[in-house]
GROMACS .gro file of N, CA and C in nm:
model
  273
    1MET      N    1   0.082  -0.118   0.000
    1MET     CA    2   0.000   0.000   0.000
    1MET      C    3   0.088   0.126   0.000
    2PHE      N    4   0.195   0.123   0.079
    2PHE     CA    5   0.284   0.239   0.086
    2PHE      C    6   0.335   0.277  -0.052
    3PHE      N    7   0.381   0.176  -0.127
    3PHE     CA    8   0.440   0.205  -0.258
    3PHE      C    9   0.335   0.261  -0.355
    4LYS      N   10   0.211   0.213  -0.344
    4LYS     CA   11   0.104   0.265  -0.429
    4LYS      C   12   0.078   0.412  -0.397
    5LEU      N   13   0.070   0.445  -0.269
    5LEU     CA   14   0.049   0.584  -0.230
    5LEU      C   15   0.168   0.671  -0.267
    6GLN      N   16   0.287   0.618  -0.248
    6GLN     CA   17   0.409   0.692  -0.279
    6GLN      C   18   0.412   0.729  -0.427
    7LYS      N   19   0.379   0.634  -0.512
    7LYS     CA   20   0.379   0.659  -0.656
    7LYS      C   21   0.272   0.763  -0.693
    8ALA      N   22   0.154   0.749  -0.633
    8ALA     CA   23   0.044   0.840  -0.664
    8ALA      C   24   0.074   0.984  -0.620
    9HIS      N   25   0.153   0.999  -0.515
    9HIS     CA   26   0.182   1.133  -0.462
    9HIS      C   27   0.326   1.176  -0.486
   10LYS      N   28   0.387   1.116  -0.586
   10LYS     CA   29   0.522   1.152  -0.628
   10LYS      C   30   0.623   1.152  -0.513
   11LYS      N   31   0.628   1.036  -0.444
   11LYS     CA   32   0.726   1.013  -0.337
   11LYS      C   33   0.714   1.114  -0.223
   12ALA      N   34   0.591   1.138  -0.180
   12ALA     CA   35   0.567   1.233  -0.072
   12ALA      C   36   0.590   1.171   0.066
   13GLY      N   37   0.620   1.043   0.074
   13GLY     CA   38   0.636   0.978   0.204
   13GLY      C   39   0.771   0.911   0.216
   14ARG      N   40   0.798   0.861   0.336
   14ARG     CA   41   0.921   0.785   0.358
   14ARG      C   42   0.895   0.677   0.461
   15VAL      N   43   0.968   0.571   0.454
   15VAL     CA   44   0.953   0.459   0.546
   15VAL      C   45   1.022   0.495   0.676
   16ILE      N   46   0.948   0.486   0.787
   16ILE     CA   47   1.009   0.515   0.918
   16ILE      C   48   1.017   0.389   1.005
   17TRP      N   49   0.950   0.281   0.963
   17TRP     CA   50   0.952   0.157   1.039
   17TRP      C   51   0.904   0.043   0.950
   18THR      N   52   0.963  -0.073   0.962
   18THR     CA   53   0.918  -0.190   0.887
   18THR      C   54   0.902  -0.308   0.982
   19SER      N   55   0.827  -0.405   0.940
   19SER     CA   56   0.810  -0.529   1.016
   19SER      C   57   0.811  -0.644   0.918
   20ARG      N   58   0.822  -0.765   0.971
   20ARG     CA   59   0.819  -0.881   0.882
   20ARG      C   60   0.680  -0.894   0.821
   21GLY      N   61   0.674  -0.950   0.703
   21GLY     CA   62   0.545  -0.968   0.637
   21GLY      C   63   0.460  -1.072   0.708
   22LEU      N   64   0.332  -1.063   0.689
   22LEU     CA   65   0.240  -1.161   0.747
   22LEU      C   66   0.201  -1.262   0.641
   23THR      N   67   0.188  -1.384   0.684
   23THR     CA   68   0.141  -1.489   0.595
   23THR      C   69  -0.001  -1.458   0.553
   24ASN      N   70  -0.032  -1.485   0.427
   24ASN     CA   71  -0.164  -1.456   0.374
   24ASN      C   72  -0.268  -1.551   0.434
   25GLN      N   73  -0.392  -1.536   0.388
   25GLN     CA   74  -0.501  -1.618   0.438
   25GLN      C   75  -0.470  -1.766   0.421
   26GLY      N   76  -0.536  -1.845   0.502
   26GLY     CA   77  -0.517  -1.989   0.492
   26GLY      C   78  -0.643  -2.062   0.531
   27PHE      N   79  -0.651  -2.184   0.486
   27PHE     CA   80  -0.758  -2.274   0.531
   27PHE      C   81  -0.708  -2.342   0.657
   28SER      N   82  -0.796  -2.372   0.747
   28SER     CA   83  -0.757  -2.446   0.866
   28SER      C   84  -0.859  -2.555   0.894
   29ALA      N   85  -0.815  -2.654   0.969
   29ALA     CA   86  -0.903  -2.763   1.007
   29ALA      C   87  -0.884  -2.789   1.156
   30SER      N   88  -0.990  -2.818   1.222
   30SER     CA   89  -0.987  -2.844   1.365
   30SER      C   90  -0.893  -2.960   1.399
   31LYS      N   91  -0.834  -2.952   1.517
   31LYS     CA   92  -0.751  -3.063   1.566
   31LYS      C   93  -0.836  -3.189   1.588
   32ARG      N   94  -0.968  -3.171   1.593
   32ARG     CA   95  -1.057  -3.287   1.611
   32ARG      C   96  -1.066  -3.372   1.485
   33ILE      N   97  -1.027  -3.316   1.372
   33ILE     CA   98  -1.025  -3.394   1.247
   33ILE      C   99  -0.896  -3.474   1.245
   34PRO      N  100  -0.904  -3.604   1.229
   34PRO     CA  101  -0.783  -3.687   1.231
   34PRO      C  102  -0.680  -3.641   1.127
   35ALA      N  103  -0.553  -3.656   1.162
   35ALA     CA  104  -0.444  -3.612   1.074
   35ALA      C  105  -0.453  -3.674   0.935
   36ALA      N  106  -0.493  -3.800   0.927
   36ALA     CA  107  -0.504  -3.867   0.797
   36ALA      C  108  -0.610  -3.800   0.709
   37VAL      N  109  -0.719  -3.758   0.771
   37VAL     CA  110  -0.826  -3.690   0.696
   37VAL      C  111  -0.780  -3.552   0.653
   38ARG      N  112  -0.711  -3.480   0.742
   38ARG     CA  113  -0.657  -3.348   0.706
   38ARG      C  114  -0.562  -3.360   0.588
   39LYS      N  115  -0.479  -3.464   0.588
   39LYS     CA  116  -0.385  -3.486   0.476
   39LYS      C  117  -0.461  -3.509   0.346
   40LYS      N  118  -0.568  -3.586   0.351
   40LYS     CA  119  -0.649  -3.610   0.231
   40LYS      C  120  -0.709  -3.480   0.178
   41ILE      N  121  -0.752  -3.393   0.269
   41ILE     CA  122  -0.808  -3.264   0.228
   41ILE      C  123  -0.701  -3.180   0.159
   42VAL      N  124  -0.583  -3.172   0.221
   42VAL     CA  125  -0.472  -3.096   0.162
   42VAL      C  126  -0.437  -3.152   0.025
   43ASP      N  127  -0.422  -3.284   0.015
   43ASP     CA  128  -0.387  -3.347  -0.113
   43ASP      C  129  -0.491  -3.316  -0.220
   44ALA      N  130  -0.619  -3.319  -0.182
   44ALA     CA  131  -0.725  -3.292  -0.279
   44ALA      C  132  -0.721  -3.146  -0.327
   45LEU      N  133  -0.696  -3.052  -0.235
   45LEU     CA  134  -0.690  -2.911  -0.274
   45LEU      C  135  -0.568  -2.877  -0.358
   46LEU      N  136  -0.459  -2.952  -0.340
   46LEU     CA  137  -0.336  -2.926  -0.414
   46LEU      C  138  -0.324  -3.007  -0.544
   47ALA      N  139  -0.414  -3.102  -0.563
   47ALA     CA  140  -0.408  -3.189  -0.681
   47ALA      C  141  -0.432  -3.109  -0.809
   48PRO      N  142  -0.369  -3.149  -0.919
   48PRO     CA  143  -0.391  -3.080  -1.047
   48PRO      C  144  -0.539  -3.077  -1.087
   49GLU      N  145  -0.613  -3.180  -1.049
   49GLU     CA  146  -0.756  -3.187  -1.082
   49GLU      C  147  -0.838  -3.080  -1.011
   50ALA      N  148  -0.782  -3.019  -0.908
   50ALA     CA  149  -0.854  -2.916  -0.833
   50ALA      C  150  -0.848  -2.780  -0.901
   51LYS      N  151  -0.761  -2.765  -0.999
   51LYS     CA  152  -0.742  -2.635  -1.062
   51LYS      C  153  -0.872  -2.577  -1.118
   52LEU      N  154  -0.944  -2.654  -1.194
   52LEU     CA  155  -1.068  -2.605  -1.254
   52LEU      C  156  -1.175  -2.575  -1.148
   53PRO      N  157  -1.201  -2.666  -1.054
   53PRO     CA  158  -1.301  -2.632  -0.951
   53PRO      C  159  -1.262  -2.511  -0.866
   54LEU      N  160  -1.134  -2.485  -0.848
   54LEU     CA  161  -1.090  -2.371  -0.767
   54LEU      C  162  -1.084  -2.239  -0.845
   55GLU      N  163  -1.109  -2.244  -0.973
   55GLU     CA  164  -1.098  -2.124  -1.057
   55GLU      C  165  -1.188  -2.010  -1.008
   56ARG      N  166  -1.312  -2.041  -0.974
   56ARG     CA  167  -1.405  -1.937  -0.925
   56ARG      C  168  -1.356  -1.878  -0.793
   57PHE      N  169  -1.300  -1.963  -0.708
   57PHE     CA  170  -1.244  -1.917  -0.580
   57PHE      C  171  -1.134  -1.813  -0.605
   58PHE      N  172  -1.041  -1.846  -0.694
   58PHE     CA  173  -0.930  -1.754  -0.722
   58PHE      C  174  -0.978  -1.627  -0.792
   59ASN      N  175  -1.075  -1.637  -0.880
   59ASN     CA  176  -1.127  -1.518  -0.947
   59ASN      C  177  -1.187  -1.420  -0.847
   60ARG      N  178  -1.243  -1.473  -0.741
   60ARG     CA  179  -1.304  -1.385  -0.641
   60ARG      C  180  -1.205  -1.335  -0.536
   61PHE      N  181  -1.115  -1.422  -0.491
   61PHE     CA  182  -1.031  -1.388  -0.376
   61PHE      C  183  -0.885  -1.359  -0.409
   62SER      N  184  -0.841  -1.389  -0.527
   62SER     CA  185  -0.699  -1.368  -0.557
   62SER      C  186  -0.680  -1.341  -0.706
   63LYS      N  187  -0.664  -1.217  -0.740
   63LYS     CA  188  -0.644  -1.182  -0.881
   63LYS      C  189  -0.502  -1.217  -0.926
   64LYS      N  190  -0.408  -1.220  -0.832
   64LYS     CA  191  -0.267  -1.238  -0.866
   64LYS      C  192  -0.223  -1.385  -0.861
   65ASN      N  193  -0.255  -1.454  -0.754
   65ASN     CA  194  -0.211  -1.593  -0.736
   65ASN      C  195  -0.321  -1.689  -0.778
   66LYS      N  196  -0.282  -1.793  -0.849
   66LYS     CA  197  -0.380  -1.888  -0.901
   66LYS      C  198  -0.354  -2.032  -0.856
   67ARG      N  199  -0.284  -2.046  -0.743
   67ARG     CA  200  -0.265  -2.180  -0.689
   67ARG      C  201  -0.253  -2.172  -0.538
   68LEU      N  202  -0.285  -2.282  -0.473
   68LEU     CA  203  -0.271  -2.290  -0.328
   68LEU      C  204  -0.131  -2.339  -0.294
   69ILE      N  205  -0.080  -2.295  -0.183
   69ILE     CA  206   0.052  -2.336  -0.136
   69ILE      C  207   0.033  -2.398   0.002
   70PRO      N  208   0.087  -2.516   0.025
   70PRO     CA  209   0.071  -2.577   0.158
   70PRO      C  210   0.142  -2.494   0.265
   71ALA      N  211   0.072  -2.465   0.372
   71ALA     CA  212   0.129  -2.385   0.481
   71ALA      C  213   0.186  -2.477   0.588
   72GLN      N  214   0.277  -2.424   0.664
   72GLN     CA  215   0.335  -2.494   0.776
   72GLN      C  216   0.298  -2.417   0.903
   73THR      N  217   0.289  -2.486   1.013
   73THR     CA  218   0.256  -2.421   1.140
   73THR      C  219   0.353  -2.307   1.168
   74ARG      N  220   0.480  -2.327   1.136
   74ARG     CA  221   0.581  -2.222   1.164
   74ARG      C  222   0.554  -2.093   1.086
   75ASP      N  223   0.480  -2.101   0.975
   75ASP     CA  224   0.446  -1.981   0.898
   75ASP      C  225   0.362  -1.883   0.980
   76TYR      N  226   0.291  -1.936   1.078
   76TYR     CA  227   0.200  -1.855   1.160
   76TYR      C  228   0.252  -1.833   1.302
   77ALA      N  229   0.377  -1.871   1.327
   77ALA     CA  230   0.435  -1.855   1.460
   77ALA      C  231   0.433  -1.708   1.502
   78GLY      N  232   0.386  -1.684   1.622
   78GLY     CA  233   0.382  -1.549   1.676
   78GLY      C  234   0.262  -1.467   1.635
   79LEU      N  235   0.172  -1.523   1.557
   79LEU     CA  236   0.056  -1.446   1.511
   79LEU      C  237  -0.069  -1.471   1.595
   80GLY      N  238  -0.055  -1.548   1.701
   80GLY     CA  239  -0.169  -1.579   1.786
   80GLY      C  240  -0.238  -1.456   1.841
   81SER      N  241  -0.162  -1.351   1.870
   81SER     CA  242  -0.223  -1.229   1.925
   81SER      C  243  -0.318  -1.165   1.823
   82TYR      N  244  -0.291  -1.181   1.695
   82TYR     CA  245  -0.380  -1.129   1.591
   82TYR      C  246  -0.505  -1.215   1.575
   83LEU      N  247  -0.490  -1.343   1.603
   83LEU     CA  248  -0.598  -1.438   1.576
   83LEU      C  249  -0.681  -1.476   1.698
   84ARG      N  250  -0.642  -1.430   1.816
   84ARG     CA  251  -0.706  -1.478   1.939
   84ARG      C  252  -0.856  -1.452   1.943
   85ASP      N  253  -0.905  -1.348   1.874
   85ASP     CA  254  -1.048  -1.318   1.875
   85ASP      C  255  -1.123  -1.381   1.759
   86VAL      N  256  -1.055  -1.460   1.677
   86VAL     CA  257  -1.117  -1.526   1.563
   86VAL      C  258  -1.186  -1.654   1.611
   87TYR      N  259  -1.312  -1.670   1.575
   87TYR     CA  260  -1.387  -1.787   1.618
   87TYR      C  261  -1.317  -1.915   1.580
   88GLY      N  262  -1.301  -2.004   1.672
   88GLY     CA  263  -1.240  -2.135   1.645
   88GLY      C  264  -1.090  -2.140   1.659
   89PHE      N  265  -1.024  -2.024   1.675
   89PHE     CA  266  -0.879  -2.024   1.686
   89PHE      C  267  -0.835  -2.073   1.823
   90THR      N  268  -0.743  -2.167   1.824
   90THR     CA  269  -0.682  -2.213   1.948
   90THR      C  270  -0.532  -2.224   1.928
   91GLN      N  271  -0.459  -2.203   2.035
   91GLN     CA  272  -0.313  -2.214   2.025
   91GLN      C  273  -0.269  -2.345   2.083
   0.00000   0.00000   0.00000
């Protein structure tokens, strides 16, 4: 967003502080779902056959990226404070 505003206003701003980027949205599954079932869900969403069914999803939610990337728990390390008020979130 900063770079978009900077370009629009001919470099009227400057960076005074930066932080690490946040991982984008993700799908999650309850710990109550067995690990084997969660793996099947991940495999199905990442399968080449899922590309066509997921097309509408990407057209609505992601103009730039057109594929899902498997996330790791470590990608979300330290973000619990942002998610603590989200329904269903547990640490």
